[in-house]
Short mmCIF file of C-alpha atoms in Angstrom, two decimals:
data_model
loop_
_atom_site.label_atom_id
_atom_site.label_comp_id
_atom_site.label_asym_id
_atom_site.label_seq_id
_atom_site.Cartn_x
_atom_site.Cartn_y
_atom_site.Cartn_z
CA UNK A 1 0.00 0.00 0.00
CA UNK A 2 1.39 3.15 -0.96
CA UNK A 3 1.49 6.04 1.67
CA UNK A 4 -0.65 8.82 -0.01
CA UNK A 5 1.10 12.21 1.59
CA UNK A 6 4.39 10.30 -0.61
CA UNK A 7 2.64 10.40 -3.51
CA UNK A 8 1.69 13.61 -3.15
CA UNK A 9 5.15 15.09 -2.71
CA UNK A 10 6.65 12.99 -5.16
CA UNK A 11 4.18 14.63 -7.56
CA UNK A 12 4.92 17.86 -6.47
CA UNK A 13 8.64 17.40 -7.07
CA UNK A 14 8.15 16.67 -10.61
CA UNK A 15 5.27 18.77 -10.70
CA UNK A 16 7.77 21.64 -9.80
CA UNK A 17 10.07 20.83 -12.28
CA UNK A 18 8.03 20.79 -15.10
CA UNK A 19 6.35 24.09 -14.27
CA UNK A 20 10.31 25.40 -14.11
CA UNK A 21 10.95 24.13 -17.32
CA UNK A 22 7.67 25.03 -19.25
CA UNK A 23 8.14 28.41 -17.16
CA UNK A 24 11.67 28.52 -18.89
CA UNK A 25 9.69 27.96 -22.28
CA UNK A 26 7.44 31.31 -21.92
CA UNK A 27 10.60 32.77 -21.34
CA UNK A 28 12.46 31.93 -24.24
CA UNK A 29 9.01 32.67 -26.09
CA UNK A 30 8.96 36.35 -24.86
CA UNK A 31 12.32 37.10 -25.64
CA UNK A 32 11.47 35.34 -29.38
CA UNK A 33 8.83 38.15 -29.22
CA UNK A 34 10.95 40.86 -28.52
CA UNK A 35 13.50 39.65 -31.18
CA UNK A 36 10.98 39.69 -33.57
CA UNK A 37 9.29 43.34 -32.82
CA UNK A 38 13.00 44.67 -32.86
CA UNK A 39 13.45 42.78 -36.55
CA UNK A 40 10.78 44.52 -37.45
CA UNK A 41 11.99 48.17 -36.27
CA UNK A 42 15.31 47.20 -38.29
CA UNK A 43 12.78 46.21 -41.15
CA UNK A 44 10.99 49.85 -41.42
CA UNK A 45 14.03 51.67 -40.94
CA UNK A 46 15.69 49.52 -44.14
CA UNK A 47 12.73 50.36 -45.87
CA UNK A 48 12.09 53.71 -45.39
CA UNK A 49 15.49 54.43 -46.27
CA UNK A 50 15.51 52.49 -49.86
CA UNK A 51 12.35 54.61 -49.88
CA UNK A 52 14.64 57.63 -49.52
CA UNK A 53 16.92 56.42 -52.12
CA UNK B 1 25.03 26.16 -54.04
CA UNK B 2 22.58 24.45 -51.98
CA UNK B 3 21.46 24.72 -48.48
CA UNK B 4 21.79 21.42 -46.11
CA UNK B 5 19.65 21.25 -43.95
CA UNK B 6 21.82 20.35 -40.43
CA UNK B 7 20.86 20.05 -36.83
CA UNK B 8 22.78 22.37 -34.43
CA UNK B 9 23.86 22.08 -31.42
CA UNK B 10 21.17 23.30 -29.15
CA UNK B 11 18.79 21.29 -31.33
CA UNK B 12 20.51 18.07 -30.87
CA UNK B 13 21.48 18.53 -27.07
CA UNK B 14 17.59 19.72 -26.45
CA UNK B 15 16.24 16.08 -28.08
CA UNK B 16 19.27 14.19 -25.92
CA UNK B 17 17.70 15.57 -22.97
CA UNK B 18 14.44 15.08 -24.20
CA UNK B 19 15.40 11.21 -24.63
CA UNK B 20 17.16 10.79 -21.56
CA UNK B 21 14.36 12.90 -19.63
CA UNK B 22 12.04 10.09 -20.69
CA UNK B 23 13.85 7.44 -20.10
CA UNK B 24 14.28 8.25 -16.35
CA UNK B 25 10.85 9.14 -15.73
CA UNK B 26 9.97 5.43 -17.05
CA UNK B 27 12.74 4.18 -14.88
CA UNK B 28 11.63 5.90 -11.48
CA UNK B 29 8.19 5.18 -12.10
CA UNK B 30 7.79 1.60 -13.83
CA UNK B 31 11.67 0.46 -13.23
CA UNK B 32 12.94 1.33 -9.59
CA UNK B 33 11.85 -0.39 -6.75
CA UNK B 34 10.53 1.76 -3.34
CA UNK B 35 13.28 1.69 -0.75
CA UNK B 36 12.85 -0.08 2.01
CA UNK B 37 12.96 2.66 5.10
CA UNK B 38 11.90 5.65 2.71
CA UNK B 39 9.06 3.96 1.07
CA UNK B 40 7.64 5.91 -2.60
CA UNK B 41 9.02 9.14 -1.59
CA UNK B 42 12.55 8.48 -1.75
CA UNK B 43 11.82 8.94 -5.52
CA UNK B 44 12.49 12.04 -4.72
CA UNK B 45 15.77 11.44 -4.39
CA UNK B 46 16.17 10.76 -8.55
CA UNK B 47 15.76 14.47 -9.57
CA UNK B 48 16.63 15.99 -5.96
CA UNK B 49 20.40 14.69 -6.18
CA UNK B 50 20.67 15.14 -9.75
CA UNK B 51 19.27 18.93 -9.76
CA UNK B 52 21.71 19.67 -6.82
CA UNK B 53 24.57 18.36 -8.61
CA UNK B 54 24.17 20.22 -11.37
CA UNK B 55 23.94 23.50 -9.71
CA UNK B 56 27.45 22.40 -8.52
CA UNK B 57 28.39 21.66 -12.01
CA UNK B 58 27.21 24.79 -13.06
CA UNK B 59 28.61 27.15 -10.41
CA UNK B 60 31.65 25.52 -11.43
CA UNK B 61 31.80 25.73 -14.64
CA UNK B 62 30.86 29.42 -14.77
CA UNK B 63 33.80 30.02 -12.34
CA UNK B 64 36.20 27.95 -14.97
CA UNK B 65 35.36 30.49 -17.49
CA UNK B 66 35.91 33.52 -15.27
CA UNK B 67 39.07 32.19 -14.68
CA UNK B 68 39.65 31.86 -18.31
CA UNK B 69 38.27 35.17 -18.65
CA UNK B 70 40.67 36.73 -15.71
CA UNK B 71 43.71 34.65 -17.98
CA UNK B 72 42.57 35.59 -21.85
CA UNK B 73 40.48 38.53 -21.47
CA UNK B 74 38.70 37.31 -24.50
CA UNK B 75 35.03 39.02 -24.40
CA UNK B 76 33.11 36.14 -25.23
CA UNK B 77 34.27 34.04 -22.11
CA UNK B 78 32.22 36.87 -19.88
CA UNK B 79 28.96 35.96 -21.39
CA UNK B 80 30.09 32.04 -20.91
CA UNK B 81 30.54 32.46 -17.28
CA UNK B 82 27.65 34.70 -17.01
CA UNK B 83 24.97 32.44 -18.28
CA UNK B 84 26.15 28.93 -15.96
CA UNK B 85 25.93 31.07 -13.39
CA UNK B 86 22.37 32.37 -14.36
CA UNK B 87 21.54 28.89 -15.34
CA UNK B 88 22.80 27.85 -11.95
CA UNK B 89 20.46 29.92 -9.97
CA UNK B 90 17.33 28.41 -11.87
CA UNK B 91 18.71 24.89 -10.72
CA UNK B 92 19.42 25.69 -7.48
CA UNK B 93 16.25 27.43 -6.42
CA UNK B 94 15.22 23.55 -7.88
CA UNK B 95 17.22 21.99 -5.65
CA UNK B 96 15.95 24.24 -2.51
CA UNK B 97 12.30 23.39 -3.05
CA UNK B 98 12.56 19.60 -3.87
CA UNK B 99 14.76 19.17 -1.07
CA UNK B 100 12.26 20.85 1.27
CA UNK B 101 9.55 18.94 0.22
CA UNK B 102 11.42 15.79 0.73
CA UNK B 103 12.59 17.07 3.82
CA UNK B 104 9.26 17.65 5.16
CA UNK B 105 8.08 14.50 4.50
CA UNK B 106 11.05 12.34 5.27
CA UNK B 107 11.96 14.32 8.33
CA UNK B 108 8.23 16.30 8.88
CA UNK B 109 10.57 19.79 8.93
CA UNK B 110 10.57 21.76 5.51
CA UNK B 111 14.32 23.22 6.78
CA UNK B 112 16.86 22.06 9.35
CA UNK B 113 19.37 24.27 10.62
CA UNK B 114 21.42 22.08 12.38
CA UNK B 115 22.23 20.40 8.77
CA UNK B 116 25.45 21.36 7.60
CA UNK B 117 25.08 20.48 4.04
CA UNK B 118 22.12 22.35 4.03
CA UNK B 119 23.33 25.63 5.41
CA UNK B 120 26.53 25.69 3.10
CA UNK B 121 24.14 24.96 -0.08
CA UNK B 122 21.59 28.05 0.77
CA UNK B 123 25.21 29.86 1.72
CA UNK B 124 26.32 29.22 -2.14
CA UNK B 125 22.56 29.89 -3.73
CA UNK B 126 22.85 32.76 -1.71
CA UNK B 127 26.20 34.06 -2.93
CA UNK B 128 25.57 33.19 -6.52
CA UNK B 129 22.20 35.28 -6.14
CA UNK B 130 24.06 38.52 -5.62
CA UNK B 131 26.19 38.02 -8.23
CA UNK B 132 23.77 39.50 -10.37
CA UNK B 133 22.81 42.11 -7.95
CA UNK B 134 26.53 42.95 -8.38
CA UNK B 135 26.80 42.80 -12.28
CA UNK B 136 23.78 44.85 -12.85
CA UNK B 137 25.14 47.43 -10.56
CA UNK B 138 28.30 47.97 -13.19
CA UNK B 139 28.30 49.88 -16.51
CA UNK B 140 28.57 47.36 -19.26
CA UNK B 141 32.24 46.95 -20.01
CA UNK B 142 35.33 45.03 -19.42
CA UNK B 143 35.13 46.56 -15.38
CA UNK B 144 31.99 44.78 -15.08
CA UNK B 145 33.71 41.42 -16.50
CA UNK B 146 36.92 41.76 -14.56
CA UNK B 147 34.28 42.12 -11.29
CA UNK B 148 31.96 39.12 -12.12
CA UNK B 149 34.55 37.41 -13.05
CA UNK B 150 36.11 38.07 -9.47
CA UNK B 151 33.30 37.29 -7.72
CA UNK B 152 32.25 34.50 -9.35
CA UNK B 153 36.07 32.85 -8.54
CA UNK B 154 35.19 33.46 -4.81
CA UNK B 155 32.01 31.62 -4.74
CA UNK B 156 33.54 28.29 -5.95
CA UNK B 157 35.52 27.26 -2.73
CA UNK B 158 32.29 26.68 -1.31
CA UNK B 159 31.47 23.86 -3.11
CA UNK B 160 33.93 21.48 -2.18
CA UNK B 161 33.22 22.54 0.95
CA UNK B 162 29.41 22.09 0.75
CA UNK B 163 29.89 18.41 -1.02
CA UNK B 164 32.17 17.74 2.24
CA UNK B 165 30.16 19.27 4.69
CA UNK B 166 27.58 15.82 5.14
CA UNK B 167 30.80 13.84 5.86
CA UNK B 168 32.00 16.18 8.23
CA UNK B 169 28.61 16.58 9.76
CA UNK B 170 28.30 12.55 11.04
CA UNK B 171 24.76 13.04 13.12
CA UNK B 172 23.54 15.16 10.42
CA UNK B 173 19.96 13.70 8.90
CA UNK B 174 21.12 14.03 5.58
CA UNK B 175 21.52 10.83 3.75
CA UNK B 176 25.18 9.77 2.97
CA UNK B 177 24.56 8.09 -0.41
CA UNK B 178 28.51 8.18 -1.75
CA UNK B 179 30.82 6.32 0.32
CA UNK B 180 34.62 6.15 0.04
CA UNK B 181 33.91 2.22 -0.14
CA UNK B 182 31.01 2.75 -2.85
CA UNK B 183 27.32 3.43 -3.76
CA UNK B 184 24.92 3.15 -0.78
CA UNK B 185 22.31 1.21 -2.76
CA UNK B 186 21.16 -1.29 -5.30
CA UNK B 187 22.10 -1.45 -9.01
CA UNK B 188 19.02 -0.66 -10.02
CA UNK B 189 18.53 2.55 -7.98
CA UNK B 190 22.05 3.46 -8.95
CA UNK B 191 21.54 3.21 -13.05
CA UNK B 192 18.23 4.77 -12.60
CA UNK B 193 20.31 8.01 -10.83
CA UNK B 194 22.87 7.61 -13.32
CA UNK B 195 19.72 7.91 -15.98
CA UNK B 196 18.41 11.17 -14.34
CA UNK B 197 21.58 12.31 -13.66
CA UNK B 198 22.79 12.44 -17.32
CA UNK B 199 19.15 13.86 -18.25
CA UNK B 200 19.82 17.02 -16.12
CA UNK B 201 22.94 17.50 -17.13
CA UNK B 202 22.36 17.23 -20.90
CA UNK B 203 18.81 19.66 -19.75
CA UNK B 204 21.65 22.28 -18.44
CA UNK B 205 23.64 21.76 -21.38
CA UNK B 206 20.81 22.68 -24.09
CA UNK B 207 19.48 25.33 -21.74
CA UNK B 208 22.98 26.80 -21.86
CA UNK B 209 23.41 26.17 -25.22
CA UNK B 210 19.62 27.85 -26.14
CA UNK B 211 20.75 30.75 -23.87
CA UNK B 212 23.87 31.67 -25.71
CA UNK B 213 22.44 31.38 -28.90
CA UNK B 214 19.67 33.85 -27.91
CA UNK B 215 22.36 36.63 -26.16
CA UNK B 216 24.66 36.11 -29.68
CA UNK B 217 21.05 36.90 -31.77
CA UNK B 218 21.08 39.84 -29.35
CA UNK B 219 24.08 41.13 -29.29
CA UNK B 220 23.92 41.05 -33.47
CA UNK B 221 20.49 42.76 -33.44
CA UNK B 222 22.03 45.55 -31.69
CA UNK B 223 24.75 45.69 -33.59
CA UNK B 224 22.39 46.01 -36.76
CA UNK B 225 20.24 48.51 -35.40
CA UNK B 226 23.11 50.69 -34.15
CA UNK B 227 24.08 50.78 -37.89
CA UNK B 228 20.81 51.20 -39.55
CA UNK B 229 20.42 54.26 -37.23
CA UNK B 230 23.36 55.48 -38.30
CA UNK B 231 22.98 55.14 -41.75
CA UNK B 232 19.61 56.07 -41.83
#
């Protein structure tokens, strides 16, 4: 028979380090983002300067 | 000419640890038998132990490059000392929580003060967490490296000290696992921690190698966008 409270905090171990690493994920994710607006910026100011030319 | 498609090195270290990650999940839970005193919660002890050590490994390794840094002064070794240490943090805050969780319900305390090789571990999480207080408070630059760098050398006699500490500490009521006469347990408990062991290291290796890849994307973007402006 297995205790119950051990399961529990077994599961919350892992639990916790899942949540770290998906957490770690959204991270990564938000930074993409960031990357991406800034490409953009770069993008537009390329552009508007061909634009210029 | 044509483009090969070919799998980098964060890619292929990220699936590794994927692999491994699985494969000691099925070993704790389908694999491993329950120990006899501990019962189902020393499972616990497969990605506690792990986690720990590689906060070690980590703290360690970002130390080796400040020392390379302090040697070379090549720029690049900054950022590669920088990010174990970050990396390091994230693990170690881990190791904190699982271990007080086990603690709790292996020793119905969440801390234990008295524990040596508790108190020197929170001592190096601890040190290792103002290292970024300290970095941040710098201007960008090689003073900032030379400091981190520094600092980060400092922190990494602890950890000998904090692996030695539950030997030293005999009546502690922390588990000595690794004995100078061998492995205090089965062969089947010890390949499943050899399983999980390799999973979080090769976890900290793609993180680290993610990580770098992303500061390098933004160090270039910068780079760009300091020239576009200036062109423009």
């Amino acid at each position: 028979m297995i205790d119950e409270s051990a399961v529990r905090s077994v599961a919350a171990v892992y639990g916790i380090a899942w949540v770290a690493t998906l957490a770690y994920v959204v991270i990564l994710n938000a930074k993409l983002g960031r990357i991406e607006r800034q490409l953009d910026e770069l993008a537009g100011i390329l552009e508007a300067r061909s634009g210029d030319g | 000419m044509p483009h090969t498609a070919r799998l980098d090195r964060a890619t292929a270290a990220t699936l590794v640890a994927a692999s491994l990650m699985a494969a000691a999940v099925a070993l704790i839970f389908f694999y491993v038998p329950s120990d006899v005193d501990q019962g189902y919660s020393q499972r616990i002890f497969y990605f506690h132990v792990p986690i720990a050590l590689t906060t070690y490994t980590l703290f360690a390794w970002g130390a080796l490059n400040a020392a390379r840094y302090l040697w070379t002064g090549r720029e690049d070794l900054d950022l590669k000392s920088y990010v174990p240490m970050h990396l390091g943090v994230i693990f170690g805050s881990l190791t904190l929580v699982t271990g007080s969780i086990w603690a709790h319900i292996s020793w119905g305390t969440w801390w234990d003060w008295g524990s040596r090789e508790l108190n020197t571990f929170l001592i190096i999480f601890l040190f290792y967490c103002a290292y970024f207080m300290l970095r941040f408070s710098v201007e960008p630059g090689a003073r900032r490296s030379r400091y981190s760098a520094v600092y980060a050398l400092l922190g990494v006699g602890l950890i000998p000290l904090s692996v030695l500490a539950v030997r030293i500490a005999q009546d502690a009521l922390h588990p000595i696992v690794f004995r100078s006469n061998g492995v205090n347990m089965d062969g089947s408990m010890f390949l499943t921690f050899c399983v999980a062991l390799a999973a979080m290291l090769s976890l900290a290796v793609s993180m680290y190698l993610v990580e770098m890849r992303g500061k390098r994307v933004d160090e270039r973007l910068a780079q760009l966008r300091r020239l576009a402006q200036e062109a423009a």
